Tab-separated table of C-alpha atoms and ligand atoms in Angstrom:
chain	number	residue	atom	x	y	z
J	5	UNK	CA	115.731	55.255	113.022
J	6	UNK	CA	113.128	55.379	110.304
J	7	UNK	CA	114.342	57.348	107.247
J	8	UNK	CA	112.803	60.883	107.314
J	9	UNK	CA	110.207	61.345	104.594
J	10	UNK	CA	111.387	63.781	101.929
J	11	UNK	CA	108.542	66.300	101.683
J	12	UNK	CA	108.067	68.127	98.400
J	13	UNK	CA	105.759	71.104	97.696
J	14	UNK	CA	104.645	72.675	94.447
J	15	UNK	CA	102.030	75.311	93.529
J	16	UNK	CA	99.831	76.228	90.600
J	17	UNK	CA	96.474	77.322	89.241
J	18	UNK	CA	96.001	73.995	87.398
J	19	UNK	CA	93.170	75.421	85.284
J	20	UNK	CA	91.823	72.975	82.654
J	21	UNK	CA	94.308	70.348	83.908
J	22	UNK	CA	96.459	69.060	81.025
J	23	UNK	CA	99.420	66.783	80.406
J	24	UNK	CA	101.908	69.549	81.130
J	25	UNK	CA	100.525	69.897	84.642
J	26	UNK	CA	100.396	66.134	85.184
J	27	UNK	CA	103.990	65.665	84.055
J	28	UNK	CA	105.055	68.374	86.470
J	29	UNK	CA	103.219	66.686	89.348
J	30	UNK	CA	104.702	63.276	88.449
J	31	UNK	CA	108.259	64.629	88.454
J	32	UNK	CA	107.615	66.688	91.588
J	33	UNK	CA	106.435	63.575	93.379
J	34	UNK	CA	109.488	61.636	92.177
J	35	UNK	CA	111.728	64.155	93.983
J	36	UNK	CA	110.673	62.791	97.374
J	37	UNK	CA	108.233	60.626	99.350
J	38	UNK	CA	105.368	63.055	100.052
J	39	UNK	CA	103.942	65.715	97.744
J	40	UNK	CA	101.913	68.733	98.839
J	41	UNK	CA	100.206	70.682	96.043
J	42	UNK	CA	99.215	74.303	96.666
J	43	UNK	CA	96.325	75.403	94.427
J	44	UNK	CA	95.775	79.120	93.926
J	45	UNK	CA	92.576	80.763	95.207
J	46	UNK	CA	90.606	82.875	92.691
J	47	UNK	CA	91.376	86.206	94.386
J	48	UNK	CA	95.077	85.388	94.614
J	49	UNK	CA	95.151	84.574	90.891
J	50	UNK	CA	93.509	87.947	90.183
J	51	UNK	CA	96.083	89.831	92.253
J	52	UNK	CA	98.846	88.203	90.195
J	53	UNK	CA	97.080	89.089	86.906
J	54	UNK	CA	95.590	85.670	86.129
J	55	UNK	CA	91.844	86.445	85.684
J	56	UNK	CA	91.108	84.251	82.642
J	57	UNK	CA	90.897	81.211	84.900
J	58	UNK	CA	87.904	79.217	83.686
J	59	UNK	CA	87.411	76.643	86.441
J	60	UNK	CA	86.437	77.288	90.039
J	61	UNK	CA	88.878	76.534	92.851
J	62	UNK	CA	86.882	73.400	93.773
J	63	UNK	CA	86.956	72.121	90.178
J	64	UNK	CA	90.733	72.654	90.054
J	65	UNK	CA	91.214	70.905	93.407
J	66	UNK	CA	89.147	67.929	92.238
J	67	UNK	CA	91.130	67.693	89.003
J	68	UNK	CA	94.460	67.577	90.857
J	69	UNK	CA	93.089	65.179	93.475
J	70	UNK	CA	91.895	62.840	90.695
J	71	UNK	CA	95.472	62.409	89.442
J	72	UNK	CA	96.301	60.611	92.697
J	73	UNK	CA	99.699	62.342	92.681
J	74	UNK	CA	99.099	64.695	95.614
J	75	UNK	CA	99.411	63.374	99.157
J	76	UNK	CA	97.974	66.637	100.408
J	77	UNK	CA	96.294	69.641	98.795
J	78	UNK	CA	96.366	73.164	100.263
J	79	UNK	CA	95.087	76.528	99.002
J	80	UNK	CA	97.504	79.313	98.062
J	81	UNK	CA	95.855	82.607	99.032
J	82	UNK	CA	98.470	85.323	99.402
J	83	UNK	CA	101.831	86.599	98.215
J	84	UNK	CA	104.591	85.114	100.398
J	85	UNK	CA	102.522	82.165	101.604
J	86	UNK	CA	105.111	79.778	100.116
J	87	UNK	CA	107.581	80.716	102.885
J	88	UNK	CA	104.952	80.150	105.576
J	89	UNK	CA	104.092	76.764	104.059
J	90	UNK	CA	107.699	75.578	103.720
J	91	UNK	CA	108.157	76.234	107.446
J	92	UNK	CA	104.719	75.005	108.546
J	93	UNK	CA	104.954	71.679	106.688
J	94	UNK	CA	108.698	71.073	107.162
J	95	UNK	CA	109.325	71.013	103.430
J	96	UNK	CA	112.623	69.654	102.055
J	97	UNK	CA	112.137	70.559	98.384
J	98	UNK	CA	110.145	73.348	96.695
J	99	UNK	CA	109.627	72.766	92.977
J	100	UNK	CA	107.915	74.508	90.084
J	101	UNK	CA	108.170	74.580	86.281
J	102	UNK	CA	111.121	76.172	84.480
J	103	UNK	CA	108.966	79.097	83.308
J	104	UNK	CA	109.565	80.339	86.856
J	105	UNK	CA	113.354	79.801	86.894
J	106	UNK	CA	114.947	82.333	89.254
J	107	UNK	CA	111.620	83.685	90.534
J	108	UNK	CA	111.666	81.527	93.688
J	109	UNK	CA	115.393	81.527	94.528
J	110	UNK	CA	114.477	83.389	97.728
J	111	UNK	CA	113.020	80.123	99.026
J	112	UNK	CA	116.525	78.588	99.009
J	113	UNK	CA	116.949	80.176	102.433
J	114	UNK	CA	114.365	77.685	103.741
J	115	UNK	CA	114.656	74.565	101.561
J	116	UNK	CA	116.040	73.172	98.306
J	117	UNK	CA	114.555	74.772	95.160
J	118	UNK	CA	114.212	72.704	91.956
J	119	UNK	CA	112.965	74.059	88.621
J	120	UNK	CA	111.570	71.270	86.424
J	121	UNK	CA	111.492	71.610	82.625
J	122	UNK	CA	108.177	72.937	81.440
J	123	UNK	CA	106.302	70.751	78.916
J	124	UNK	CA	106.345	72.603	75.626
J	125	UNK	CA	103.348	72.952	73.294
J	126	UNK	CA	100.506	73.042	75.788
J	127	UNK	CA	99.036	75.618	78.162
J	128	UNK	CA	95.690	76.430	79.758
J	129	UNK	CA	95.452	79.723	77.855
J	130	UNK	CA	95.965	77.947	74.507
J	131	UNK	CA	93.245	75.434	75.429
J	132	UNK	CA	90.874	78.269	76.324
J	133	UNK	CA	91.579	80.117	73.081
J	134	UNK	CA	91.248	77.039	70.817
J	135	UNK	CA	88.037	76.057	72.605
J	136	UNK	CA	85.963	79.024	71.621
J	137	UNK	CA	87.589	81.808	69.659
J	138	UNK	CA	84.834	84.421	69.510
J	139	UNK	CA	85.093	86.946	66.674
J	140	UNK	CA	83.938	90.339	67.957
J	141	UNK	CA	83.410	93.632	66.122
J	142	UNK	CA	83.515	97.108	67.671
J	143	UNK	CA	81.188	99.885	66.452
J	144	UNK	CA	81.481	103.504	67.559
J	145	UNK	CA	83.334	106.800	67.372
J	146	UNK	CA	84.645	107.605	70.874
J	147	UNK	CA	87.910	106.660	72.619
J	148	UNK	CA	86.164	104.025	74.792
J	149	UNK	CA	86.302	101.871	71.640
J	150	UNK	CA	90.113	101.943	71.812
J	151	UNK	CA	90.062	100.925	75.488
J	152	UNK	CA	87.786	97.987	74.726
J	153	UNK	CA	90.001	96.933	71.811
J	154	UNK	CA	93.058	96.933	74.100
J	155	UNK	CA	91.242	95.048	76.861
J	156	UNK	CA	90.196	92.284	74.435
J	157	UNK	CA	93.886	91.433	74.052
J	158	UNK	CA	94.007	90.382	77.720
J	159	UNK	CA	91.106	87.942	77.414
J	160	UNK	CA	91.657	84.391	76.107
J	161	UNK	CA	89.133	83.191	73.562
J	162	UNK	CA	88.126	86.469	71.935
J	163	UNK	CA	89.524	88.214	68.884
J	164	UNK	CA	88.604	91.597	67.358
J	165	UNK	CA	88.028	90.944	63.652
J	166	UNK	CA	86.281	94.171	62.598
J	167	UNK	CA	85.715	97.822	63.489
J	168	UNK	CA	82.897	100.008	62.136
J	169	UNK	CA	82.873	103.774	62.555
J	170	UNK	CA	81.419	106.893	60.942
J	171	UNK	CA	84.533	108.768	62.095
J	172	UNK	CA	87.151	108.675	59.310
J	173	UNK	CA	90.076	108.849	61.762
J	174	UNK	CA	88.839	105.697	63.527
J	175	UNK	CA	88.433	103.753	60.272
J	176	UNK	CA	91.925	104.824	59.181
J	177	UNK	CA	93.458	103.969	62.569
J	178	UNK	CA	92.121	100.410	62.521
J	179	UNK	CA	92.737	99.928	58.804
J	180	UNK	CA	96.389	99.577	59.771
J	181	UNK	CA	95.607	96.537	61.938
J	182	UNK	CA	94.840	93.150	60.380
J	183	UNK	CA	91.058	93.426	60.673
J	184	UNK	CA	88.162	94.799	58.621
J	185	UNK	CA	87.840	98.551	59.241
J	186	UNK	CA	84.805	100.112	57.564
J	187	UNK	CA	81.864	102.537	57.815
J	188	UNK	CA	79.571	99.880	56.303
J	189	UNK	CA	77.697	98.225	59.222
J	190	UNK	CA	76.186	95.378	57.180
J	191	UNK	CA	79.590	94.380	55.783
J	192	UNK	CA	80.980	94.678	59.328
J	193	UNK	CA	78.333	92.283	60.690
J	194	UNK	CA	79.370	89.593	58.198
J	195	UNK	CA	82.824	89.449	59.800
J	196	UNK	CA	81.808	88.848	63.428
J	197	UNK	CA	79.976	86.539	65.869
J	198	UNK	CA	79.370	89.332	68.391
J	199	UNK	CA	79.259	93.122	68.477
J	200	UNK	CA	80.421	95.683	71.031
J	201	UNK	CA	78.204	98.768	70.569
J	202	UNK	CA	79.692	102.056	71.720
J	203	UNK	CA	78.155	104.262	69.022
J	204	UNK	CA	76.162	107.318	70.091
J	205	UNK	CA	73.216	106.302	72.347
J	206	UNK	CA	70.812	107.641	69.708
J	207	UNK	CA	72.118	104.865	67.422
J	208	UNK	CA	72.155	102.044	69.968
J	209	UNK	CA	68.659	100.776	69.172
J	210	UNK	CA	69.355	100.531	65.427
J	211	UNK	CA	72.806	98.982	65.846
J	212	UNK	CA	71.676	96.467	68.459
J	213	UNK	CA	68.523	95.530	66.522
J	214	UNK	CA	70.402	94.939	63.253
J	215	UNK	CA	73.076	92.880	65.028
J	216	UNK	CA	70.553	90.680	66.873
J	217	UNK	CA	68.517	90.276	63.684
J	218	UNK	CA	71.709	89.067	61.985
J	219	UNK	CA	72.175	86.456	64.737
J	220	UNK	CA	74.987	88.247	66.565
J	221	UNK	CA	75.432	88.442	70.342
J	222	UNK	CA	75.634	92.024	71.613
J	223	UNK	CA	77.445	93.817	74.417
J	224	UNK	CA	76.283	97.431	74.449
J	225	UNK	CA	77.539	100.419	76.471
J	226	UNK	CA	74.646	101.498	78.673
J	227	UNK	CA	72.047	102.902	77.965
J	228	UNK	CA	71.123	100.078	75.594
J	229	UNK	CA	68.392	102.266	74.049
J	230	UNK	CA	66.792	105.694	74.495
J	231	UNK	CA	63.183	104.499	74.922
J	232	UNK	CA	61.633	101.915	77.268
J	233	UNK	CA	59.731	100.250	74.453
J	234	UNK	CA	62.959	99.939	72.457
J	235	UNK	CA	64.908	98.095	75.192
J	236	UNK	CA	61.869	95.874	75.779
J	237	UNK	CA	61.794	95.028	72.053
J	238	UNK	CA	65.543	94.318	71.972
J	239	UNK	CA	65.413	92.156	75.111
J	240	UNK	CA	62.568	90.121	73.617
J	241	UNK	CA	64.380	89.798	70.275
J	242	UNK	CA	67.552	88.491	71.971
J	243	UNK	CA	65.523	85.925	73.921
J	244	UNK	CA	63.595	84.861	70.815
J	245	UNK	CA	66.841	84.285	68.883
J	246	UNK	CA	68.714	82.674	71.808
J	247	UNK	CA	71.304	85.463	71.782
J	248	UNK	CA	73.046	87.346	74.587
J	249	UNK	CA	72.205	91.044	74.980
J	250	UNK	CA	74.684	92.302	77.584
J	251	UNK	CA	74.604	95.723	79.268
J	252	UNK	CA	78.153	97.111	79.587
J	253	UNK	CA	78.917	99.223	82.667
J	254	UNK	CA	82.557	98.462	83.516
J	255	UNK	CA	82.193	99.582	87.144
J	256	UNK	CA	79.901	96.635	87.819
J	257	UNK	CA	82.906	94.352	87.176
J	258	UNK	CA	85.396	96.131	89.412
J	259	UNK	CA	86.132	93.756	92.316
J	260	UNK	CA	86.082	96.580	94.891
J	261	UNK	CA	82.623	97.697	93.726
J	262	UNK	CA	81.335	94.142	93.849
J	263	UNK	CA	82.669	93.503	97.355
J	264	UNK	CA	81.237	96.851	98.506
J	265	UNK	CA	77.762	95.775	97.389
J	266	UNK	CA	78.168	92.381	99.101
J	267	UNK	CA	79.347	94.033	102.335
J	268	UNK	CA	76.263	96.260	102.385
J	269	UNK	CA	74.046	93.188	102.083
J	270	UNK	CA	75.682	91.834	105.277
J	271	UNK	CA	74.291	94.881	107.125
J	272	UNK	CA	77.727	96.199	108.087
J	273	UNK	CA	76.496	99.840	107.859
J	274	UNK	CA	72.929	99.017	108.905
J	275	UNK	CA	69.994	100.063	106.739
J	276	UNK	CA	70.995	102.195	103.751
J	277	UNK	CA	69.146	105.520	103.950
J	278	UNK	CA	70.998	107.617	101.415
J	279	UNK	CA	73.299	107.174	98.440
J	280	UNK	CA	75.116	110.056	96.711
J	281	UNK	CA	77.060	109.341	93.535
J	282	UNK	CA	78.942	112.001	91.567
J	283	UNK	CA	80.677	111.558	88.216
J	284	UNK	CA	82.115	114.491	86.265
J	285	UNK	CA	84.737	115.025	83.600
J	286	UNK	CA	85.186	118.575	82.426
J	287	UNK	CA	85.290	118.974	78.648
J	288	UNK	CA	85.427	122.294	76.789
J	289	UNK	CA	82.020	123.125	75.274
J	290	UNK	CA	83.860	123.944	72.050
J	291	UNK	CA	85.028	120.291	71.884
J	292	UNK	CA	81.492	118.926	72.039
J	293	UNK	CA	80.432	117.512	68.669
J	294	UNK	CA	77.760	115.143	67.325
J	295	UNK	CA	79.684	112.103	68.621
J	296	UNK	CA	80.044	113.400	72.198
J	297	UNK	CA	77.781	111.657	74.664
J	298	UNK	CA	75.716	113.995	76.872
J	299	UNK	CA	76.303	113.983	80.634
J	300	UNK	CA	73.234	111.896	81.387
J	301	UNK	CA	74.112	109.296	78.736
J	302	UNK	CA	77.846	109.252	79.363
J	303	UNK	CA	77.762	109.240	83.151
J	304	UNK	CA	74.131	108.484	84.045
J	305	UNK	CA	74.332	104.663	83.887
J	306	UNK	CA	77.495	104.620	86.036
J	307	UNK	CA	76.161	107.021	88.672
J	308	UNK	CA	72.834	105.165	88.796
J	309	UNK	CA	74.486	101.739	89.105
J	310	UNK	CA	75.141	101.722	92.888
J	311	UNK	CA	71.779	103.360	93.568
J	312	UNK	CA	69.765	100.822	91.571
J	313	UNK	CA	71.954	97.868	92.667
J	314	UNK	CA	71.597	98.688	96.363
J	315	UNK	CA	68.172	100.380	96.684
J	316	UNK	CA	66.458	98.648	93.757
J	317	UNK	CA	64.516	99.872	90.742
J	318	UNK	CA	61.133	100.478	92.433
J	319	UNK	CA	61.721	104.107	93.446
J	320	UNK	CA	58.569	106.069	94.276
J	321	UNK	CA	59.499	109.483	92.894
J	322	UNK	CA	62.113	110.853	90.517
J	323	UNK	CA	63.234	114.451	90.147
J	324	UNK	CA	65.653	115.704	87.513
J	325	UNK	CA	67.433	119.054	87.166
J	326	UNK	CA	69.625	119.732	84.121
J	327	UNK	CA	71.662	122.634	82.791
J	328	UNK	CA	71.786	122.471	78.997
J	329	UNK	CA	74.426	123.632	76.533
J	330	UNK	CA	73.615	126.886	74.752
J	331	UNK	CA	75.175	125.632	71.545
J	332	UNK	CA	74.315	121.909	71.262
J	333	UNK	CA	70.579	121.216	71.346
J	334	UNK	CA	69.516	118.802	74.104
J	335	UNK	CA	73.058	118.338	75.458
J	336	UNK	CA	73.037	118.517	79.260
J	337	UNK	CA	76.248	119.943	80.741
J	338	UNK	CA	75.116	118.950	84.220
J	339	UNK	CA	72.271	116.843	85.572
J	340	UNK	CA	71.208	116.022	89.116
J	341	UNK	CA	68.693	113.255	89.605
J	342	UNK	CA	67.122	112.366	92.941
J	343	UNK	CA	65.255	109.131	93.464
J	344	UNK	CA	62.959	108.767	96.473
J	345	UNK	CA	62.255	105.315	97.899
J	346	UNK	CA	59.985	104.253	100.751
J	347	UNK	CA	62.773	104.572	103.353
J	348	UNK	CA	65.664	106.053	101.403
J	349	UNK	CA	66.742	108.792	99.037
J	350	UNK	CA	69.496	108.850	96.423
J	351	UNK	CA	71.154	111.448	94.237
J	352	UNK	CA	73.169	111.073	91.074
J	353	UNK	CA	75.132	114.125	89.942
J	354	UNK	CA	76.706	113.893	86.487
J	355	UNK	CA	78.467	116.453	84.322
J	356	UNK	CA	80.642	116.823	81.264
J	357	UNK	CA	80.548	120.590	81.648
J	358	UNK	CA	80.985	120.790	85.409
J	359	UNK	CA	83.802	119.739	87.774
J	360	UNK	CA	82.877	118.255	91.169
J	361	UNK	CA	84.191	115.672	93.654
J	362	UNK	CA	83.709	112.279	91.967
J	363	UNK	CA	82.938	110.359	95.134
J	364	UNK	CA	80.382	107.783	96.217
J	365	UNK	CA	78.906	107.971	99.732
J	366	UNK	CA	76.524	105.273	100.986
J	367	UNK	CA	74.954	106.310	104.285
J	368	UNK	CA	73.527	103.761	106.720
J	369	UNK	CA	72.021	103.552	110.187
J	370	UNK	CA	75.247	102.080	111.667
J	371	UNK	CA	77.898	103.722	109.515
J	372	UNK	CA	78.711	104.684	105.944
J	373	UNK	CA	80.841	103.626	103.002
J	374	UNK	CA	83.095	106.202	101.396
J	375	UNK	CA	84.608	105.638	97.966
J	376	UNK	CA	87.000	108.391	96.841
J	377	UNK	CA	87.188	109.800	93.332
J	378	UNK	CA	87.246	108.273	90.774
J	379	UNK	CA	84.942	105.863	92.577
J	380	UNK	CA	83.732	104.321	89.266
J	381	UNK	CA	87.150	102.733	88.745
J	382	UNK	CA	88.168	102.232	92.309
J	383	UNK	CA	90.373	99.573	93.861
J	384	UNK	CA	89.674	100.844	97.367
J	385	UNK	CA	86.908	101.956	99.752
J	386	UNK	CA	86.411	102.661	103.446
J	387	UNK	CA	83.719	101.581	105.884
J	388	UNK	CA	83.439	104.366	108.467
J	389	UNK	CA	81.703	104.471	111.851
J	390	UNK	CA	80.960	106.993	114.584
J	391	UNK	CA	83.987	105.644	116.436
J	392	UNK	CA	86.710	106.142	113.822
J	393	UNK	CA	88.788	103.424	115.502
J	394	UNK	CA	86.385	100.888	114.002
J	395	UNK	CA	86.881	102.205	110.465
J	396	UNK	CA	87.964	99.583	107.930
J	397	UNK	CA	89.762	99.955	104.598
J	398	UNK	CA	89.416	97.514	101.727
J	399	UNK	CA	91.828	97.247	98.814
J	400	UNK	CA	91.415	95.126	95.687
J	401	UNK	CA	93.253	94.752	92.399
J	402	UNK	CA	91.621	96.465	89.454
J	403	UNK	CA	92.969	95.744	85.990
J	404	UNK	CA	91.752	97.745	83.009
J	405	UNK	CA	89.030	99.547	84.970
J	406	UNK	CA	87.031	96.312	85.024
J	407	UNK	CA	86.541	96.074	81.229
J	408	UNK	CA	88.448	92.760	80.877
J	409	UNK	CA	86.275	91.173	83.577
J	410	UNK	CA	83.213	92.513	81.755
J	411	UNK	CA	84.433	90.906	78.508
J	412	UNK	CA	85.089	87.632	80.354
J	413	UNK	CA	81.509	87.655	81.739
J	414	UNK	CA	80.174	88.337	78.209
J	415	UNK	CA	82.229	85.441	76.809
J	416	UNK	CA	81.044	83.105	79.581
J	417	UNK	CA	77.431	84.141	78.885
J	418	UNK	CA	77.814	83.139	75.238
J	419	UNK	CA	79.569	79.850	76.119
J	420	UNK	CA	76.913	78.841	78.644
J	421	UNK	CA	73.910	80.431	76.830
J	422	UNK	CA	73.055	82.090	80.136
J	423	UNK	CA	73.519	85.774	80.893
J	424	UNK	CA	76.327	86.144	83.459
J	425	UNK	CA	76.043	89.914	83.423
J	426	UNK	CA	76.282	91.559	86.851
J	427	UNK	CA	73.547	93.931	85.643
J	428	UNK	CA	69.996	92.609	85.894
J	429	UNK	CA	67.596	93.236	83.008
J	430	UNK	CA	65.389	95.294	85.358
J	431	UNK	CA	68.378	97.522	86.114
J	432	UNK	CA	69.188	98.010	82.417
J	433	UNK	CA	65.567	98.941	81.790
J	434	UNK	CA	65.450	101.353	84.751
J	435	UNK	CA	68.569	103.087	83.434
J	436	UNK	CA	66.929	103.579	80.031
J	437	UNK	CA	63.769	104.859	81.724
J	438	UNK	CA	65.654	107.410	83.867
J	439	UNK	CA	68.172	108.508	81.224
J	440	UNK	CA	65.538	109.005	78.529
J	441	UNK	CA	63.013	110.893	80.683
J	442	UNK	CA	63.890	114.584	80.635
J	443	UNK	CA	61.358	115.547	83.300
M	519	C2G	N1	103.530	73.629	83.717
M	519	C2G	C1	104.373	72.804	82.947
M	519	C2G	N2	104.150	72.683	81.613
M	519	C2G	C2	103.116	73.337	81.032
M	519	C2G	C3	102.252	74.151	81.805
M	519	C2G	C4	102.482	74.289	83.166
M	519	C2G	O1	105.318	72.209	83.488
M	519	C2G	N3	102.916	73.194	79.686
M	519	C2G	C5	103.798	73.744	85.136
M	519	C2G	C6	104.045	75.186	85.576
M	519	C2G	O2	105.402	75.555	85.380
M	519	C2G	C7	103.683	75.116	87.053
M	519	C2G	C8	102.566	74.079	87.095
M	519	C2G	O3	102.642	73.350	85.867
M	519	C2G	O4	104.785	74.647	87.807
M	519	C2G	C9	101.199	74.708	87.176
M	519	C2G	O5	101.065	75.624	86.100
M	519	C2G	P1	99.963	76.784	86.230
M	519	C2G	O6	98.682	76.160	86.617
M	519	C2G	O7	100.046	77.657	85.022
M	519	C2G	O8	100.459	77.578	87.522
M	519	C2G	P2	101.374	78.897	87.556
M	519	C2G	O9	100.592	80.110	87.195
M	519	C2G	O10	102.585	78.601	86.769
M	519	C2G	O11	101.676	79.037	89.119
M	519	C2G	O12	102.337	80.631	92.680
M	519	C2G	C10	101.835	79.827	91.650
M	519	C2G	C11	102.936	78.898	91.128
M	519	C2G	O13	104.144	79.512	91.377
M	519	C2G	C12	102.858	78.518	89.654
């Protein structure tokens, strides 16, 4: 009787394939006669917190195939698939590097488990970081700056080297970290390759223009400017200098939001006739100061995002209603904007001084999509129909409200000298046009 082939299986992302991976595959293969390599799908990597992956699944498959060490390559797509595979392929030995020691003991119920020593001194994340360490500076006064700072620590290849703020408490807070913390913007620009602008919208134009003029890439919290001619000037300046000007709206990078927009394009709810987006966060009027962003600036870009992404920027008519603060000139406590299109209508309700249900409802001729509050950082939405039995729920992982994915897209834009922003220039411009027009 012919000796049974000893079948071995191992799994990995195998991003930027390096000698550590190859050594693992060589030793895995030496454990038996036939080696199956499971390569992780992009979405599966995201669900297990690996979102820095640089290469596509196909590139990673090709790299492993080119080693000639795998007799068969499969895709790992979900938690628990390893058990299915061990049974499906009649595996004798499951193996993985020693950084996973103990994590896969549960597979011993189905086959032998071997942990192979990990090769020290090399990893995909180190390769990514050495490749292109981008020095970024953060300018602004509000707490979003702290969130962005924290999110940078999750992204390989970027390092915060400076903070600039007119708020003393911010300068003092970051002075305790090993970076330049100052209120001097010119000095700040000398320390960085790129700038994250989250200063007050009234200062965006000046901060972005000075950064681009100094040859720095820019990622700017929307709205990028407060006048159409200003964003046009900045866009042209970035192009002229071969720099990236990147509009930051973190919701655009939330996987659930992205998949929702793709689903709508498939026609799942028919023709979209109406979109209603509401974003509010109640703050005490007494707490509003010169650094506080007004409702339309703070929430407007987010609430307008689904409307402009799905219905486009060529609306026919715009109507705006605002309630203004009695104490801070020009500060809207609540604003409702309606945009009329040829065959659709949309409303964006935003408020720092009003509390409402922060939901997103996209109404179509076959059904509607419902995203519960806070929809702008959702990991979940429902597609609902007349017959509720056909309703579908979609869940996705969302880390850091989407900011780390936004940073990754900014980094990739700089690396490839091509804007990988999920927000088209026309959308950025439309946001400036709507936010800045008080009528
Ligand atoms: N590896 C290694 N030495 C390194 C780097 C990685 O031996 N310097 C091994 C890992 O232990 C793993 C394989 O190479 O067995 C692939 O590594 P990654 O691509 O980082 O994959 P990983 O995220 O470890 O996924 O479910 C997925 C797998 O369990 C492993």
